[in-house]
Amino acid sequence: MSSAQVGRRTLLTGSLLGGAGALALAGGIASSGTRSTDPAQARTPAGGPGDLVVPFHGEHQVGIATPPPPHAVFVGLDLDDGVGATGLGRLMRVWTDDISRLTAGVPPVTDQEPEVAVRPAGLTVTVGWGPSLFDRTGLVDRRPPWLTPLPSLPADDLDEAYGGTDLLLQLCSHSPVPLAHARRLLVGAARGIATPRWVQPGFRDPAEVAGLAFRNEFGQVDGTVQPDVADRDAGLLWIGPDAPTHPGWVGGSSLVLRRIRMDMEGWERADRVAREHAVGRDLATGAPLTGGRESTPVDLHALTPGGLPVVDRHAHVRRAGAQAPHERFLRRPYSYEQVGGDGNVETGLLFAAFQADPVRQFLPVQRRLAAGDLLNLWTVPVGSAVYAVLPGCAEGGWLGRSLLA
Ligand code: HEM
């Protein structure tokens, strides 16, 4: 992407896109404006949601603190045999160039469908490195100390088909079309260096863009209690200069991706009271069972007239709630449906959590849930992977340079 093209971007105003525009601005999204490719000029009306651009360059990668758009796909790739640090560096340079173009609505030179690329619809691509990558490339001294698979937990029934890989791409967009296009192009660009092991698509309700809450497939309001990562809790999300890891990680983060199957038939057999007690919140409004609105803090000490806790001892919010200030992370989940050839559909949640240190922040919470969470009656983790998320890069730089150069 040339600096001229960046310069020609115009920020969308809230009035142009209504709620979507307002949210887009909150997440640092701009319009791609005029473009240089002929097909774009001939066919793309400017100013629609398809033209949304999330600026790629910066201290941090986007697709983390960015408000989650309705469509996502996670791609886990493994390095091909014999590929070392040099090959990895080549891939990072190629991906950075392609991602910076695709997210700006500028087709990469190798793009066979440039007409699709010109409408990125807020496309973001986020790149992570898995624990195994460091052994395979001789970069063990750059691996963060917390970058290891989660220990096996009692509630898990993990399928290696959705296990950790050397590399991760997380792509998100307001439209599934540029998303699929970017996935194909980036996987194609990796040919000869890395090969996908799994592809996990996810979705959220587009209505959230207008400020409504995310409802997962159980119909629950999900994502209410979150750290304030844009401000006072930024240190919970981003790796800082004092972190006990290679300085090349400063500005990066980590991603824990748990694929959690949801037993829809079992859930549909449970009555509303049981469902609400499993979480500790009202299904319709997301408000705590102890009263108030969605944003009201849960009162974990409240008792019924009979002296029993209003929020069950094993309710999800009691078990998941932070028991120390550092036990917090940014949840950015997507629902999934996997249609089998036999007509069966597996439903679940691609639970994505971002934090500076997953062992310190995420693991204690996950351990409490695995040991006794009422939601476990209807949920089973079937996939688990942990990644170090690379810092962002400035124009002219490339992702991973601070660790490879
Ligand atoms: C399919 C699996 C899951 C479902 C359906 C689910 C659903 C929910 C719901 C409905 C809430 C209440 C509203 C909110 O604050 O967002 C919640 C809260 C929360 N969940 Fe989950 N969750 C799942 C898995 C997990 C996992 C695996 C973790 C982390 C290991 C987790 C961590 C949290 C946290 C930290 C909260 C906020 C607790 C608080 O402070 O009130 N959840 N979840």
Short mmCIF file of C-alpha atoms in Angstrom, two decimals, residues 170-306:
data_model
loop_
_atom_site.label_atom_id
_atom_site.label_comp_id
_atom_site.label_asym_id
_atom_site.label_seq_id
_atom_site.Cartn_x
_atom_site.Cartn_y
_atom_site.Cartn_z
CA GLN A 170 -7.19 -14.64 12.54
CA LEU A 171 -9.22 -12.86 9.86
CA CYS A 172 -12.30 -10.76 10.71
CA SER A 173 -14.60 -8.68 8.50
CA HIS A 174 -18.10 -7.27 8.20
CA SER A 175 -18.54 -9.39 5.05
CA PRO A 176 -17.73 -13.08 4.46
CA VAL A 177 -16.67 -12.34 0.88
CA PRO A 178 -13.43 -10.37 1.43
CA LEU A 179 -12.77 -12.68 4.38
CA ALA A 180 -12.79 -15.81 2.19
CA HIS A 181 -10.80 -13.99 -0.47
CA ALA A 182 -8.10 -12.86 1.96
CA ARG A 183 -7.88 -16.33 3.52
CA ARG A 184 -7.33 -17.97 0.12
CA LEU A 185 -4.76 -15.40 -0.89
CA LEU A 186 -2.75 -15.60 2.35
CA VAL A 187 -2.82 -19.40 2.45
CA GLY A 188 -1.72 -19.38 -1.21
CA ALA A 189 1.11 -16.97 -0.42
CA ALA A 190 2.39 -19.42 2.22
CA ARG A 191 2.60 -22.33 -0.25
CA GLY A 192 6.01 -24.03 -0.01
CA ILE A 193 6.57 -22.58 3.48
CA ALA A 194 3.49 -23.43 5.56
CA THR A 195 0.36 -25.57 5.16
CA PRO A 196 -3.00 -25.18 6.93
CA ARG A 197 -3.96 -27.89 9.43
CA TRP A 198 -7.36 -26.45 10.33
CA VAL A 199 -9.72 -23.67 9.33
CA GLN A 200 -12.37 -22.59 11.87
CA PRO A 201 -15.00 -20.08 10.73
CA GLY A 202 -17.11 -18.18 13.25
CA PHE A 203 -19.93 -15.65 13.33
CA ARG A 204 -21.57 -13.06 15.56
CA ASP A 205 -24.81 -11.11 15.18
CA PRO A 206 -24.37 -8.11 12.84
CA ALA A 207 -26.84 -6.23 15.10
CA GLU A 208 -24.00 -5.85 17.61
CA VAL A 209 -22.48 -3.29 15.33
CA ALA A 210 -25.40 -1.07 16.34
CA GLY A 211 -24.43 -1.52 20.00
CA LEU A 212 -26.49 -4.59 20.96
CA ALA A 213 -24.90 -7.37 23.01
CA PHE A 214 -23.44 -10.56 21.52
CA ARG A 215 -25.74 -13.52 22.07
CA ASN A 216 -24.06 -16.90 21.90
CA GLU A 217 -25.89 -19.98 20.59
CA PHE A 218 -27.37 -20.65 24.07
CA GLY A 219 -29.09 -17.27 23.68
CA GLN A 220 -27.06 -15.76 26.53
CA VAL A 221 -25.80 -12.20 26.55
CA ASP A 222 -22.05 -12.85 26.42
CA GLY A 223 -19.16 -10.40 26.81
CA THR A 224 -20.55 -8.07 29.49
CA VAL A 225 -17.67 -8.04 31.98
CA GLN A 226 -14.49 -7.06 30.13
CA PRO A 227 -11.30 -5.24 31.13
CA ASP A 228 -10.96 -1.64 29.95
CA VAL A 229 -8.18 -2.44 27.48
CA ALA A 230 -8.39 0.93 25.73
CA ASP A 231 -7.35 2.69 28.90
CA ARG A 232 -6.58 1.65 32.46
CA ASP A 233 -6.32 -2.11 31.77
CA ALA A 234 -4.13 -1.82 28.64
CA GLY A 235 -1.33 -3.56 30.56
CA LEU A 236 -3.53 -6.67 30.84
CA LEU A 237 -3.64 -6.93 27.04
CA TRP A 238 -0.27 -5.84 25.64
CA ILE A 239 3.21 -7.16 26.41
CA GLY A 240 5.09 -4.30 28.08
CA PRO A 241 8.82 -3.45 28.25
CA ASP A 242 9.14 -5.04 31.71
CA ALA A 243 7.81 -8.44 30.63
CA PRO A 244 10.32 -11.28 31.22
CA THR A 245 10.61 -12.12 27.54
CA HIS A 246 12.58 -11.10 24.43
CA PRO A 247 12.19 -7.30 23.90
CA GLY A 248 11.00 -7.96 20.36
CA TRP A 249 7.61 -8.94 21.84
CA VAL A 250 6.82 -5.50 23.28
CA GLY A 251 3.48 -4.38 21.82
CA GLY A 252 2.42 -7.99 21.19
CA SER A 253 -0.09 -10.09 23.09
CA SER A 254 -1.23 -13.70 23.36
CA LEU A 255 -4.27 -15.61 22.15
CA VAL A 256 -5.86 -18.64 23.75
CA LEU A 257 -8.29 -20.25 21.29
CA ARG A 258 -10.61 -22.85 22.81
CA ARG A 259 -13.11 -24.64 20.58
CA ILE A 260 -16.02 -25.44 22.91
CA ARG A 261 -18.81 -27.73 21.72
CA MET A 262 -22.26 -26.79 23.02
CA ASP A 263 -24.90 -29.45 23.64
CA MET A 264 -27.91 -27.67 22.16
CA GLU A 265 -30.33 -30.55 22.71
CA GLY A 266 -29.38 -30.87 26.37
CA TRP A 267 -29.65 -27.10 26.81
CA GLU A 268 -33.10 -27.09 25.21
CA ARG A 269 -34.23 -29.72 27.75
CA ALA A 270 -33.15 -27.54 30.71
CA ASP A 271 -35.78 -25.11 32.02
CA ARG A 272 -35.20 -21.39 32.14
CA VAL A 273 -34.49 -21.33 35.88
CA ALA A 274 -31.74 -23.95 35.52
CA ARG A 275 -30.26 -22.09 32.55
CA GLU A 276 -30.16 -18.78 34.40
CA HIS A 277 -28.66 -20.34 37.52
CA ALA A 278 -25.94 -22.01 35.44
CA VAL A 279 -24.55 -18.58 34.59
CA GLY A 280 -25.96 -16.34 37.32
CA ARG A 281 -27.57 -13.90 34.89
CA ASP A 282 -31.02 -13.26 33.39
CA LEU A 283 -31.29 -14.76 29.91
CA ALA A 284 -33.36 -11.97 28.38
CA THR A 285 -31.43 -8.95 29.63
CA GLY A 286 -28.08 -10.32 30.80
CA ALA A 287 -28.65 -8.62 34.19
CA PRO A 288 -27.26 -10.39 37.29
CA LEU A 289 -29.76 -12.59 39.18
CA THR A 290 -29.03 -10.28 42.12
CA GLY A 291 -30.82 -7.43 40.27
CA GLY A 292 -30.15 -4.31 38.24
CA ARG A 293 -29.22 -4.03 34.57
CA GLU A 294 -26.68 -5.83 32.37
CA SER A 295 -23.94 -3.45 33.52
CA THR A 296 -24.74 -3.83 37.27
CA PRO A 297 -22.01 -5.77 39.12
CA VAL A 298 -23.05 -9.23 40.34
CA ASP A 299 -23.49 -9.36 44.14
CA LEU A 300 -21.84 -12.68 44.99
CA HIS A 301 -22.75 -12.27 48.69
CA ALA A 302 -26.52 -11.91 48.18
CA LEU A 303 -28.64 -14.56 49.93
CA THR A 304 -32.21 -15.76 49.35
CA PRO A 305 -34.70 -15.33 52.24
CA GLY A 306 -33.89 -18.98 53.03
#
